[in-house]
Short mmCIF file of C-alpha atoms in Angstrom, two decimals:
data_model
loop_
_atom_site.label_atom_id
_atom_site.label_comp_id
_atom_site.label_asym_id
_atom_site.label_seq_id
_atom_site.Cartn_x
_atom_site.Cartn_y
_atom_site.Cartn_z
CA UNK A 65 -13.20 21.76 1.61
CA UNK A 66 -14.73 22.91 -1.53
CA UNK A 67 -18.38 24.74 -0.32
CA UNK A 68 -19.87 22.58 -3.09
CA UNK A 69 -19.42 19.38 -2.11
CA UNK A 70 -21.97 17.63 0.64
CA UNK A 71 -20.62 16.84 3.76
CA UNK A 72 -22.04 12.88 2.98
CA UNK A 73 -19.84 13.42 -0.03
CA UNK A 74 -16.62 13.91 2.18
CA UNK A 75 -17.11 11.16 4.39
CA UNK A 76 -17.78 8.40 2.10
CA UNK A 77 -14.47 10.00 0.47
CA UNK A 78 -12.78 9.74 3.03
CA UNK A 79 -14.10 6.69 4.65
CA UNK A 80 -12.42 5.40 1.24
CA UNK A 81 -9.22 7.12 2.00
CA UNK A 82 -8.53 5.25 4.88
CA UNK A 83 -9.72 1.52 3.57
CA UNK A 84 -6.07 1.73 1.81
CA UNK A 85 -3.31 -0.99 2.65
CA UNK A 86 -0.46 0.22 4.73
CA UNK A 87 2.58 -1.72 6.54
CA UNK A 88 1.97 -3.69 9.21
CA UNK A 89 -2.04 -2.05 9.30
CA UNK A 90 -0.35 0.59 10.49
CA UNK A 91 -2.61 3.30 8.99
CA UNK A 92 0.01 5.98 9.00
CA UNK A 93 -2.25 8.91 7.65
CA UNK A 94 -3.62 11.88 8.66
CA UNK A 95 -6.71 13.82 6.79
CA UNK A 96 -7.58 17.88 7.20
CA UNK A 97 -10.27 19.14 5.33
CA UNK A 98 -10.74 22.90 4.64
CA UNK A 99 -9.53 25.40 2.72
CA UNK A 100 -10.80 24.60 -0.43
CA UNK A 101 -9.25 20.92 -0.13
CA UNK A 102 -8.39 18.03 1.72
CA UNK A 103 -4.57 17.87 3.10
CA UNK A 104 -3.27 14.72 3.15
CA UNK A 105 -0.05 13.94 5.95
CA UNK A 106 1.85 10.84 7.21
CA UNK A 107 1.73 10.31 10.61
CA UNK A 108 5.49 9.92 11.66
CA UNK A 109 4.17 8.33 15.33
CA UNK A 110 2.74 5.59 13.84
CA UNK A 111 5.95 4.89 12.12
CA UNK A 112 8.14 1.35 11.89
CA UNK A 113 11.80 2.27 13.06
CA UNK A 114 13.03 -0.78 12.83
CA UNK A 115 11.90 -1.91 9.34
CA UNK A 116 10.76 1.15 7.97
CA UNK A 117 13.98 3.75 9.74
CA UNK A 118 13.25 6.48 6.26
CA UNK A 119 9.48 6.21 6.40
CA UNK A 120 9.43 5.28 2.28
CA UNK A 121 6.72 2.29 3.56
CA UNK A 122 4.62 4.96 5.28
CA UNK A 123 4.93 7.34 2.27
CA UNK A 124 3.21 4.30 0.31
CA UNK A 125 1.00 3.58 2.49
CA UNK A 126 0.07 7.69 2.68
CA UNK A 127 0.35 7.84 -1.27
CA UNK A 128 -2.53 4.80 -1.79
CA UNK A 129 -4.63 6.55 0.82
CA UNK A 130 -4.60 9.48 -1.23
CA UNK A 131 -5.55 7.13 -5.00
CA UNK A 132 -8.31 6.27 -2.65
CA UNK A 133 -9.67 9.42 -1.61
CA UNK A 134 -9.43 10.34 -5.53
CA UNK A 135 -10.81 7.84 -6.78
CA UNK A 136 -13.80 7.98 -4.60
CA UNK A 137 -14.09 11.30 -5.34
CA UNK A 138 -14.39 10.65 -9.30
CA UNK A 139 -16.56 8.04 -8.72
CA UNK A 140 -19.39 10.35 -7.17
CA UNK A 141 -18.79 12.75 -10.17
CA UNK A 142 -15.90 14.96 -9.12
CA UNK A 143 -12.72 15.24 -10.92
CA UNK A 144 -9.58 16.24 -8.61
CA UNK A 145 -5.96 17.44 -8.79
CA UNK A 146 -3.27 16.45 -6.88
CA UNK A 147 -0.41 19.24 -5.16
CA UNK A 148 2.39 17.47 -3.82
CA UNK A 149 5.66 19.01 -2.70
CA UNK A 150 8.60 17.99 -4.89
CA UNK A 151 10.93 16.13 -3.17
CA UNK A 152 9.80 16.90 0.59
CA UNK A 153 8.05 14.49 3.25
CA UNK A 154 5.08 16.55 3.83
CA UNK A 155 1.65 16.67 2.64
CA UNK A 156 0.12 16.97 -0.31
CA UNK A 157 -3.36 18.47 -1.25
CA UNK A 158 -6.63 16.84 -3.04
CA UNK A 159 -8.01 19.59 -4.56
CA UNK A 160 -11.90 18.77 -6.14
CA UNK A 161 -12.45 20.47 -9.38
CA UNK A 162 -15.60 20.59 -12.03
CA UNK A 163 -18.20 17.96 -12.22
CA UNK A 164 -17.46 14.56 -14.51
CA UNK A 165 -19.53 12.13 -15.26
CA UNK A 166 -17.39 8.99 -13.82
CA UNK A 167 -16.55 6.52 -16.54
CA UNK A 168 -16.84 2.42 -16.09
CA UNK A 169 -13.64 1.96 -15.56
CA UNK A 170 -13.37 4.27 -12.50
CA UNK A 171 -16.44 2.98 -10.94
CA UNK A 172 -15.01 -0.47 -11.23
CA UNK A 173 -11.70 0.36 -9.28
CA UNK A 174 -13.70 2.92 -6.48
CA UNK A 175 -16.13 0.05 -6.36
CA UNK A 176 -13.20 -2.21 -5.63
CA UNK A 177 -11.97 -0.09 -2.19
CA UNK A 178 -13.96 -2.16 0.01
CA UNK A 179 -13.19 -5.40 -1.34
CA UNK A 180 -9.23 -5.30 -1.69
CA UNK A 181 -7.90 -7.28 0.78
CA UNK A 182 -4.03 -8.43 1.00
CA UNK A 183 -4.26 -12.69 0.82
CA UNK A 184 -1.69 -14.42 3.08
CA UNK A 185 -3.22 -17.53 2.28
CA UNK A 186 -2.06 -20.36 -0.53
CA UNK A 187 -2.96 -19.85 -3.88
CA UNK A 188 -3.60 -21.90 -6.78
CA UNK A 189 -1.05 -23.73 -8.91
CA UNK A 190 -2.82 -21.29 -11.83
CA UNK A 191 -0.52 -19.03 -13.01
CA UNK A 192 -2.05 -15.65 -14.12
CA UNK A 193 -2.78 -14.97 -17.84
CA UNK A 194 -0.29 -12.64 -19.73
CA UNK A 195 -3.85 -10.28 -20.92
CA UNK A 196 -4.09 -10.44 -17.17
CA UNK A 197 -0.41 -9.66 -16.51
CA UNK A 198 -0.77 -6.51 -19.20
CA UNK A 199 -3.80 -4.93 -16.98
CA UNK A 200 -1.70 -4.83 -14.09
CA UNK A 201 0.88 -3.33 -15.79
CA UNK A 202 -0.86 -0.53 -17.05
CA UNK A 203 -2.39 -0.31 -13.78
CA UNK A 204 1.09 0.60 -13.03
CA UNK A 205 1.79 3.21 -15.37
CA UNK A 206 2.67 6.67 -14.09
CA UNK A 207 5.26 9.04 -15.03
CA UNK A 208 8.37 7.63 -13.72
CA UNK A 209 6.56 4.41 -12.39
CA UNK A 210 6.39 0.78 -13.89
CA UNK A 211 5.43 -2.76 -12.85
CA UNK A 212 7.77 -5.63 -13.70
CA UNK A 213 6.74 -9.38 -13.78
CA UNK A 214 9.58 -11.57 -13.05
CA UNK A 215 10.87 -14.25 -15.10
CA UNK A 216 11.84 -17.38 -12.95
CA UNK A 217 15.49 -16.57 -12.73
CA UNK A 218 14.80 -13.23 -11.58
CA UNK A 219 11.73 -14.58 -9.65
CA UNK A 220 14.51 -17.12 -7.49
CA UNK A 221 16.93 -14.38 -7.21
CA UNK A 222 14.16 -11.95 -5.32
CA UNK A 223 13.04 -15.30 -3.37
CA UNK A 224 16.21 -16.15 -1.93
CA UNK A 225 17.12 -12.33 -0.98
CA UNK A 226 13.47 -12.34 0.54
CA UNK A 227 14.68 -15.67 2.52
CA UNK A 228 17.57 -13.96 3.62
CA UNK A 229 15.90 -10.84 5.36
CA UNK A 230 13.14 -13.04 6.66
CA UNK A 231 15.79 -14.87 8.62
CA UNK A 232 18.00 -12.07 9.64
CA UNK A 233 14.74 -10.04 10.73
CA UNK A 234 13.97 -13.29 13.00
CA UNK A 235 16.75 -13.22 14.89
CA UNK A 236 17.00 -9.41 15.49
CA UNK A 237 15.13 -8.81 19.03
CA UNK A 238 14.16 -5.02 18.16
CA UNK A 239 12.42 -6.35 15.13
CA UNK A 240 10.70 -9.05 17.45
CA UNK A 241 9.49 -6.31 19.80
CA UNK A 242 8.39 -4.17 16.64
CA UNK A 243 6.25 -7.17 15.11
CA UNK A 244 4.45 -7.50 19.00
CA UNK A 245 3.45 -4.02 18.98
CA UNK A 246 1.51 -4.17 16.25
CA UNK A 247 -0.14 -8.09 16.15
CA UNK A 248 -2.69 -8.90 18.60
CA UNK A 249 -4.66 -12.12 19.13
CA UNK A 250 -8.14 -10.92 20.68
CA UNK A 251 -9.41 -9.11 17.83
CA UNK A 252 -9.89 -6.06 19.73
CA UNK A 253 -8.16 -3.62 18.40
CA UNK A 254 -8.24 -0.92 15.56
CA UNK A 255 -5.22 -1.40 13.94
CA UNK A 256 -2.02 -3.80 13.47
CA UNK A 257 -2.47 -7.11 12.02
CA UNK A 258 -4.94 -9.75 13.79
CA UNK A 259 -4.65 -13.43 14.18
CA UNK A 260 -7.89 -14.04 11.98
CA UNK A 261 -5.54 -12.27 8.81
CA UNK A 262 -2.05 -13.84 9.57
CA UNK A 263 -2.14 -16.58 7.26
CA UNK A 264 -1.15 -20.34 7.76
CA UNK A 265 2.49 -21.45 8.85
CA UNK A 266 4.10 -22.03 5.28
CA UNK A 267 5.38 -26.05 4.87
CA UNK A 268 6.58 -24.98 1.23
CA UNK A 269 10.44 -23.60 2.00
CA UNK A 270 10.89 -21.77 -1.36
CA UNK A 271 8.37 -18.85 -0.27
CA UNK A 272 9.40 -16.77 2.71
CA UNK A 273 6.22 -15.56 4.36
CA UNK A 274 6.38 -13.07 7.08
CA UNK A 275 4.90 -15.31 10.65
CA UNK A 276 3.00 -12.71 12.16
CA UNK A 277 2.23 -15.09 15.33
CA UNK A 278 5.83 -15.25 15.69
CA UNK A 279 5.46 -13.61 18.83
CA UNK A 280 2.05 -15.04 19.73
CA UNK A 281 3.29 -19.05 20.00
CA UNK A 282 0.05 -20.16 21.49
CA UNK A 283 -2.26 -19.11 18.19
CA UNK A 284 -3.48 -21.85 17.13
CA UNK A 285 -2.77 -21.43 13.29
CA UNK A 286 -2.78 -24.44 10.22
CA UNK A 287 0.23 -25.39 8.76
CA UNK A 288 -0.50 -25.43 4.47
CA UNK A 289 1.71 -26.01 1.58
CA UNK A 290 1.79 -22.61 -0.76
CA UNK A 291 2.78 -22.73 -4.47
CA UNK A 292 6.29 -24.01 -5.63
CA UNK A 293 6.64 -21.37 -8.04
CA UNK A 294 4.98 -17.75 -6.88
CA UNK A 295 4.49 -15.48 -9.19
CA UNK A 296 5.83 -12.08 -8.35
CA UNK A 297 6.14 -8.41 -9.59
CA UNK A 298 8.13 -6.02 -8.81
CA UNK A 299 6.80 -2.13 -8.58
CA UNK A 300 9.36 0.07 -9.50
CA UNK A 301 10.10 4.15 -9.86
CA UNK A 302 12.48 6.30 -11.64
CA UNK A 303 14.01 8.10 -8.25
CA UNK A 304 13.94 7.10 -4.32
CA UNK A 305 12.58 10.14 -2.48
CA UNK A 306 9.28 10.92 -0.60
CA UNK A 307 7.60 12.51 -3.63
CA UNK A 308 8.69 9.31 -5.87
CA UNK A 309 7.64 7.02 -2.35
CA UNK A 310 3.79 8.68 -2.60
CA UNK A 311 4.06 8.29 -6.40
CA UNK A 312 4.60 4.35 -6.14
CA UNK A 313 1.81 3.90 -3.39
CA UNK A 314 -0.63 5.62 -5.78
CA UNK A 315 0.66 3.27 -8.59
CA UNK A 316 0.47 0.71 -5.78
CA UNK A 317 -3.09 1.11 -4.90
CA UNK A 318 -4.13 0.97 -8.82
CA UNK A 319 -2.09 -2.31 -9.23
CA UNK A 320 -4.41 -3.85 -6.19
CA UNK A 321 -7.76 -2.30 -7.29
CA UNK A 322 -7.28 -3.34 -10.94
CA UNK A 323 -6.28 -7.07 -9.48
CA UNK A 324 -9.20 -6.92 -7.09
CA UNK A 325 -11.65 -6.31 -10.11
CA UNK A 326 -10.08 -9.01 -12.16
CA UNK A 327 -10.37 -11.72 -9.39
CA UNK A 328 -6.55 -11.96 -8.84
CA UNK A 329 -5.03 -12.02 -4.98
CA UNK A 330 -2.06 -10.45 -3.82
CA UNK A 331 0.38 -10.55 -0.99
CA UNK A 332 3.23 -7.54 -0.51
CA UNK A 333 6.56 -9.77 0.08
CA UNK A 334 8.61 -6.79 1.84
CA UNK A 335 11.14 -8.27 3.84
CA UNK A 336 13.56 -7.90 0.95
CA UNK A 337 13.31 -4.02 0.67
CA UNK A 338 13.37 -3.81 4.40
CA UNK A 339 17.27 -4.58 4.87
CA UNK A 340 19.04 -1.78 2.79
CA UNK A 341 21.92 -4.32 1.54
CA UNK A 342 19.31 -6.66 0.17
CA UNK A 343 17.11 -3.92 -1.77
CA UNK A 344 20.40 -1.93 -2.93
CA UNK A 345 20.10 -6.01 -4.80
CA UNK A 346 17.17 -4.89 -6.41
CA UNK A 347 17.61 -1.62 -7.71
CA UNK A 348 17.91 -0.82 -11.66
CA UNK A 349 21.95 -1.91 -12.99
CA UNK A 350 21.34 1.32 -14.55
CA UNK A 351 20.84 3.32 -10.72
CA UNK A 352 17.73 4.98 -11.88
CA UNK A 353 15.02 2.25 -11.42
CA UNK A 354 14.53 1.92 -7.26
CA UNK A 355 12.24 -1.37 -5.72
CA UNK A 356 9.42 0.25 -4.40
CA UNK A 357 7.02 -3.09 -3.56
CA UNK A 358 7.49 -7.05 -4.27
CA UNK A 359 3.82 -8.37 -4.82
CA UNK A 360 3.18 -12.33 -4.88
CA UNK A 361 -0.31 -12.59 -7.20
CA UNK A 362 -2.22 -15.54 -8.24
CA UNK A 363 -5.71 -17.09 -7.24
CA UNK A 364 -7.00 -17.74 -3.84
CA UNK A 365 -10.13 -17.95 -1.75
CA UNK A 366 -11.29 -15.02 -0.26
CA UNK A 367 -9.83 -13.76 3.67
CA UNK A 368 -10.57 -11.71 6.11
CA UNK A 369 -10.55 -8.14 5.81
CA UNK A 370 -8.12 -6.23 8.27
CA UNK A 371 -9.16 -3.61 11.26
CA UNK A 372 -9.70 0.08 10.52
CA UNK A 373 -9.83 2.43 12.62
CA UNK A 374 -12.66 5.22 13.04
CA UNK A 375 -12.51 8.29 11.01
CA UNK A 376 -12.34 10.33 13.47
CA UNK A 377 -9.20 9.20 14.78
CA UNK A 378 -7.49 10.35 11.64
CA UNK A 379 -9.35 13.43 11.24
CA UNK A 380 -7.52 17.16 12.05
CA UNK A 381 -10.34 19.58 12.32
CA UNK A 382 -9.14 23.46 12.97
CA UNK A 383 -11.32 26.28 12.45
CA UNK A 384 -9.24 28.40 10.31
CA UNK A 385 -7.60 26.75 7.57
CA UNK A 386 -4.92 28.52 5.56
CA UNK A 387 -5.47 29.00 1.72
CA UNK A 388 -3.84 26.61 -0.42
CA UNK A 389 -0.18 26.44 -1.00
CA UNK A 390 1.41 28.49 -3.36
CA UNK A 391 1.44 26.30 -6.74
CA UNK A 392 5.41 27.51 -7.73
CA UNK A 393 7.09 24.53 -5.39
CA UNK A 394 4.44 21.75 -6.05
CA UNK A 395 3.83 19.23 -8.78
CA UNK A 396 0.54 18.91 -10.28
CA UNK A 397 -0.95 15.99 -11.13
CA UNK A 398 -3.77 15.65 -13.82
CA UNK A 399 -7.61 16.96 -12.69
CA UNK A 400 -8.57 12.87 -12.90
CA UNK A 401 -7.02 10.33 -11.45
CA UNK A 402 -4.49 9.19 -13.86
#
């Protein structure tokens, strides 16, 4: 990496890096310092085939990893650009620049990396203040990205197609087998998603929550009634391929440290956008505007944080690191995080 930054530096930044949400816990990224930057990858064998066959989840989950990593890095005074390849699944490059003085609001989101946590719990019958509604929606905004909050007939139309995956997914044995690879019970492992974060059985049939213990019967979970009327959003972008997939999951990760600062919990509802036929529902009338992530938000109590696993399991350290890429076939995003 850049000579000038400490090595303490680098590892809080990229302890911060991989503290981002990802399908299923998965923690589908890989991190390679050197060269004058730090090279972000997915990590296609930690992939979902079954709900997640084109990797655009993992390229999320990769793409808030990466807000992470530059967000931490403004927050300890170092401004940062971002080279992505345009339109490929490969990696893209956090490149540090000049010194910055971080501002409040960036110190308020990187202080918010450790505390995000994705709620699976009930929420309050509150509903969420429009002011509120407005921060998460510029949260949102990117070039070519936007956050939509559902009206209630749009809100029962994404319910029921959410309702509909859930049950097809259910009854589907490879998707079964998928969901028991990565949920444990003992709380030993690094990864996947743990009994003490799967969230009560649902009693309320109008919201379709993903049972995690479905293959673990003999968890001893509650059974609790969620809100009658959820309140979702619906993260969108302009465009449906890899680059556009680590464009939303920055956008993404902004959305849940901006609700994390503001008290507000959220749940990704996925199942939807996991069964091509039901998320073709969702896309744009106009084609352009592709469902990237449905988000339940509202008020709960706090949960359990999710396993991570070490750093240096995501770490690629080789001793000579090629120079950059050359600029001509990469986008550039801004020197701060947007």
């Amino acid at each position: 990496m850049n000579d000038r930054l400490p090595e303490r530096t680098i590892a809080a930044c990229l302890n911060a890096a991989v503290a981002a949400p990802s399908i299923h816990n998965t923690q589908p990224w890989l991190f390679r310092p050197g060269g004058g930057a730090v090279e972000v990858l997915p990590d296609p064998a930690r992939g979902l085939t079954v709900i997640d066959p084109d990797h655009r989840a993992m390229h999320i989950s990769v793409g808030a990893a990466v807000c992470n990593l530059r967000l931490a890095l403004a927050a300890e005074g170092w401004t940062s650009r971002l080279l992505a390849p345009v339109g490929a699944a490969a990696a893209s490059w956090v490149v540090p620049g000049p010194r910055r003085e971080p501002g409040a609001g960036v110190q308020a989101l990187a202080g918010a990396i450790a505390r995000r946590r994705t709620n699976r719990e009930p929420f309050d019958d509150a509903v969420v203040a429009a002011d509120l509604l407005d921060a998460l929606r510029a949260a949102a905004h990117a070039p070519a990205v936007r956050l939509v909050v559902l009206d209630p007939v749009r809100r029962g139309a994404v319910l029921a197609l959410a309702q509909a995956a859930d049950s097809r997914q259910r009854t589907d044995p490879a998707y079964r087998r998928e969901l028991a690879a990565w949920t444990g019970a003992d709380g030993t492992r690094r990864d996947g998603i743990t009994a003490a974060t799967f969230g009560p059985r649902a009693t309320t049939a109008t919201l379709p929550q993903r049972d995690f213990g479905l293959q673990l019967p003999t968890v001893d979970r509650a059974a609790a009634r969620f809100e009658f009327h959820p309140q979702l959003v619906v993260l969108y972008s302009r465009g449906d391929t890899p680059a556009d997939w680590l464009r939303s999951g920055h956008a993404l990760q902004r959305v849940l440290l901006t609700a994390t600062v503001l008290g507000i919990a959220v749940q990704p509802m996925t199942q939807a956008l996991e069964v091509p036929a039901f998320r073709a529902f969702l896309t744009d009338p106009s084609g352009r505007w592709h469902a990237q992530m449905i988000l339940r938000i509202g008020y709960g109590h706090p949960v359990h944080t999710g396993p991570r696993r070490p750093l240096r399991d995501v770490l690629i350290r080789e001793p000579d690191m090629p120079v950059l890429p050359r600029t001509s076939a990469f986008s550039r995003a801004p020197a701060v995080v947007p």
